[in-house]
PDB file of C-alpha atoms in Angstrom:
ATOM      1  CA  UNK A   1       0.000   0.000   0.000  1.00 95.00           C
ATOM      2  CA  UNK A   2       1.245   3.499  -0.801  1.00 97.00           C
ATOM      3  CA  UNK A   3       0.674   6.751   1.012  1.00 98.00           C
ATOM      4  CA  UNK A   4       1.557  10.330   0.137  1.00 98.00           C
ATOM      5  CA  UNK A   5       2.688  12.840   2.757  1.00 98.00           C
ATOM      6  CA  UNK A   6       2.355  16.512   1.764  1.00 98.00           C
ATOM      7  CA  UNK A   7       3.528  19.725   3.434  1.00 98.00           C
ATOM      8  CA  UNK A   8       3.967  23.309   2.146  1.00 98.00           C
ATOM      9  CA  UNK A   9       7.524  22.820   0.827  1.00 98.00           C
ATOM     10  CA  UNK A  10       7.186  19.313  -0.644  1.00 97.00           C
ATOM     11  CA  UNK A  11       5.825  15.789  -0.575  1.00 98.00           C
ATOM     12  CA  UNK A  12       6.988  12.169  -0.443  1.00 98.00           C
ATOM     13  CA  UNK A  13       5.392   8.806  -1.078  1.00 98.00           C
ATOM     14  CA  UNK A  14       5.974   5.753   1.063  1.00 98.00           C
ATOM     15  CA  UNK A  15       5.287   2.062   0.712  1.00 98.00           C
ATOM     16  CA  UNK A  16       3.703   0.458   3.764  1.00 98.00           C
ATOM     17  CA  UNK A  17       3.786  -3.195   4.736  1.00 97.00           C
ATOM     18  CA  UNK A  18       0.566  -5.076   5.513  1.00 96.00           C
ATOM     19  CA  UNK A  19       0.692  -4.608   9.287  1.00 97.00           C
ATOM     20  CA  UNK A  20      -2.219  -4.071  11.703  1.00 97.00           C
ATOM     21  CA  UNK A  21      -1.070  -0.490  12.305  1.00 98.00           C
ATOM     22  CA  UNK A  22      -0.701   0.279   8.585  1.00 97.00           C
ATOM     23  CA  UNK A  23      -4.220  -1.033   7.975  1.00 97.00           C
ATOM     24  CA  UNK A  24      -5.625   1.075  10.843  1.00 97.00           C
ATOM     25  CA  UNK A  25      -3.858   4.160   9.479  1.00 97.00           C
ATOM     26  CA  UNK A  26      -5.091   3.534   5.919  1.00 97.00           C
ATOM     27  CA  UNK A  27      -8.664   3.227   7.181  1.00 97.00           C
ATOM     28  CA  UNK A  28      -8.369   6.688   8.804  1.00 97.00           C
ATOM     29  CA  UNK A  29      -6.922   8.502   5.765  1.00 98.00           C
ATOM     30  CA  UNK A  30      -6.877  11.271   4.755  1.00 98.00           C
ATOM     31  CA  UNK A  31      -5.416  12.785   7.926  1.00 97.00           C
ATOM     32  CA  UNK A  32      -4.369  16.412   8.383  1.00 98.00           C
ATOM     33  CA  UNK A  33      -2.287  17.625  11.318  1.00 98.00           C
ATOM     34  CA  UNK A  34       0.288  20.121  12.489  1.00 98.00           C
ATOM     35  CA  UNK A  35       3.889  18.931  12.117  1.00 98.00           C
ATOM     36  CA  UNK A  36       6.322  18.693  15.010  1.00 98.00           C
ATOM     37  CA  UNK A  37      10.084  18.382  14.565  1.00 98.00           C
ATOM     38  CA  UNK A  38      12.530  16.676  16.932  1.00 97.00           C
ATOM     39  CA  UNK A  39      16.071  16.704  15.666  1.00 97.00           C
ATOM     40  CA  UNK A  40      15.931  15.065  12.234  1.00 98.00           C
ATOM     41  CA  UNK A  41      12.473  13.578  12.754  1.00 98.00           C
ATOM     42  CA  UNK A  42       9.010  14.823  11.843  1.00 98.00           C
ATOM     43  CA  UNK A  43       6.072  13.552  13.844  1.00 98.00           C
ATOM     44  CA  UNK A  44       2.386  14.409  14.041  1.00 98.00           C
ATOM     45  CA  UNK A  45      -0.875  13.200  15.516  1.00 97.00           C
ATOM     46  CA  UNK A  46      -3.017  10.894  13.380  1.00 97.00           C
ATOM     47  CA  UNK A  47      -6.026  10.394  15.656  1.00 96.00           C
ATOM     48  CA  UNK A  48      -5.403   6.629  15.316  1.00 97.00           C
ATOM     49  CA  UNK A  49      -4.852   4.565  18.486  1.00 97.00           C
ATOM     50  CA  UNK A  50      -3.151   1.175  18.148  1.00 97.00           C
ATOM     51  CA  UNK A  51      -1.211  -1.231  20.366  1.00 97.00           C
ATOM     52  CA  UNK A  52       2.546  -1.695  20.254  1.00 98.00           C
ATOM     53  CA  UNK A  53       3.342  -4.553  17.862  1.00 97.00           C
ATOM     54  CA  UNK A  54       5.767  -7.378  18.827  1.00 96.00           C
ATOM     55  CA  UNK A  55       8.432  -6.205  16.338  1.00 95.00           C
ATOM     56  CA  UNK A  56       8.384  -2.532  17.439  1.00 98.00           C
ATOM     57  CA  UNK A  57      11.821  -0.871  17.354  1.00 98.00           C
ATOM     58  CA  UNK A  58      13.410   2.262  18.786  1.00 98.00           C
ATOM     59  CA  UNK A  59      16.418   2.425  16.441  1.00 98.00           C
ATOM     60  CA  UNK A  60      15.424   2.445  12.766  1.00 98.00           C
ATOM     61  CA  UNK A  61      16.926   3.342   9.409  1.00 97.00           C
ATOM     62  CA  UNK A  62      16.473   6.938   8.219  1.00 97.00           C
ATOM     63  CA  UNK A  63      13.434   7.000   5.943  1.00 97.00           C
ATOM     64  CA  UNK A  64      11.468   4.489   8.017  1.00 98.00           C
ATOM     65  CA  UNK A  65       7.772   5.196   8.414  1.00 98.00           C
ATOM     66  CA  UNK A  66       7.075   4.444  12.069  1.00 98.00           C
ATOM     67  CA  UNK A  67       4.067   4.803  14.351  1.00 98.00           C
ATOM     68  CA  UNK A  68       4.583   6.146  17.871  1.00 98.00           C
ATOM     69  CA  UNK A  69       1.812   4.431  19.848  1.00 97.00           C
ATOM     70  CA  UNK A  70       2.296   6.643  22.937  1.00 96.00           C
ATOM     71  CA  UNK A  71       1.434   9.749  20.891  1.00 96.00           C
ATOM     72  CA  UNK A  72      -0.966   8.256  18.301  1.00 97.00           C
ATOM     73  CA  UNK A  73       1.505   9.746  15.831  1.00 98.00           C
ATOM     74  CA  UNK A  74       3.448   8.979  12.700  1.00 98.00           C
ATOM     75  CA  UNK A  75       7.178   9.302  13.396  1.00 98.00           C
ATOM     76  CA  UNK A  76       9.278   9.985  10.303  1.00 98.00           C
ATOM     77  CA  UNK A  77      13.026   9.999  11.031  1.00 98.00           C
ATOM     78  CA  UNK A  78      15.442  11.119   8.328  1.00 97.00           C
ATOM     79  CA  UNK A  79      18.557  11.358  10.518  1.00 97.00           C
ATOM     80  CA  UNK A  80      19.641  11.615  14.165  1.00 97.00           C
ATOM     81  CA  UNK A  81      17.281  12.728  16.946  1.00 97.00           C
ATOM     82  CA  UNK A  82      18.353  14.411  20.211  1.00 97.00           C
ATOM     83  CA  UNK A  83      18.754  10.980  21.881  1.00 98.00           C
ATOM     84  CA  UNK A  84      20.591   9.271  18.988  1.00 97.00           C
ATOM     85  CA  UNK A  85      23.997   7.750  19.537  1.00 95.00           C
ATOM     86  CA  UNK A  86      26.232   8.564  16.598  1.00 89.00           C
ATOM     87  CA  UNK A  87      24.386   8.859  13.296  1.00 88.00           C
ATOM     88  CA  UNK A  88      21.540   6.462  14.120  1.00 95.00           C
ATOM     89  CA  UNK A  89      17.853   7.376  14.017  1.00 97.00           C
ATOM     90  CA  UNK A  90      16.678   6.706  17.583  1.00 98.00           C
ATOM     91  CA  UNK A  91      12.985   7.304  18.225  1.00 98.00           C
ATOM     92  CA  UNK A  92      11.600   8.551  21.570  1.00 97.00           C
ATOM     93  CA  UNK A  93      10.461   5.018  22.449  1.00 97.00           C
ATOM     94  CA  UNK A  94       9.811   1.773  20.544  1.00 98.00           C
ATOM     95  CA  UNK A  95       7.514   2.359  17.565  1.00 98.00           C
ATOM     96  CA  UNK A  96       5.625   0.128  15.149  1.00 98.00           C
ATOM     97  CA  UNK A  97       7.443  -0.043  11.818  1.00 98.00           C
ATOM     98  CA  UNK A  98       5.055   0.497   8.895  1.00 98.00           C
ATOM     99  CA  UNK A  99       7.325   0.765   5.855  1.00 98.00           C
ATOM    100  CA  UNK A 100       9.709   3.210   4.202  1.00 98.00           C
ATOM    101  CA  UNK A 101       9.828   6.228   1.924  1.00 97.00           C
ATOM    102  CA  UNK A 102      10.159   5.693  -1.820  1.00 97.00           C
ATOM    103  CA  UNK A 103      12.243   8.862  -2.349  1.00 93.00           C
ATOM    104  CA  UNK A 104      14.928  10.730  -0.441  1.00 96.00           C
ATOM    105  CA  UNK A 105      13.741  11.068   3.178  1.00 97.00           C
ATOM    106  CA  UNK A 106      16.052  14.104   3.586  1.00 97.00           C
ATOM    107  CA  UNK A 107      13.270  16.098   1.869  1.00 97.00           C
ATOM    108  CA  UNK A 108      11.633  16.018   5.303  1.00 98.00           C
ATOM    109  CA  UNK A 109      14.247  18.592   6.369  1.00 98.00           C
ATOM    110  CA  UNK A 110      12.021  21.190   4.658  1.00 98.00           C
ATOM    111  CA  UNK A 111       9.182  20.524   7.133  1.00 98.00           C
ATOM    112  CA  UNK A 112       8.984  23.308   9.725  1.00 98.00           C
ATOM    113  CA  UNK A 113       7.535  22.932  13.209  1.00 97.00           C
ATOM    114  CA  UNK A 114       3.844  23.845  12.949  1.00 98.00           C
ATOM    115  CA  UNK A 115       3.559  23.265   9.182  1.00 98.00           C
ATOM    116  CA  UNK A 116       0.246  21.785   8.041  1.00 98.00           C
ATOM    117  CA  UNK A 117       0.855  18.195   6.972  1.00 98.00           C
ATOM    118  CA  UNK A 118      -1.487  15.779   5.219  1.00 98.00           C
ATOM    119  CA  UNK A 119      -1.374  12.022   4.701  1.00 98.00           C
ATOM    120  CA  UNK A 120      -3.473  10.399   1.986  1.00 98.00           C
ATOM    121  CA  UNK A 121      -3.570   7.176  -0.001  1.00 97.00           C
ATOM    122  CA  UNK A 122      -1.355   7.455  -3.086  1.00 95.00           C
TER     123      UNK A 122
END
């Protein structure tokens, strides 16, 4: 399944795996929110509440589409966060892994805190 994430300065598409969280997110789309930034991560509320999946991870590859269950939010790391060790992408806590971006996740660097952001099926 593919999603598109749009913000004022750009957009990216991502391919999601068939996970329970990805299916719950897809059922709620389109979603619009206000973007938050945390180091080299963008996250925002989706209004979707799901449980932590057994394969949830805290350290992921840049460009991973993750779901932060504690904040009902998509977490989109494209580089180090304030708690990263070295160049890793370390999320605030373990997150459900949904998939990855199709293009260069560094485009997320153009998202500003407070930007309107929208997620829709691609």
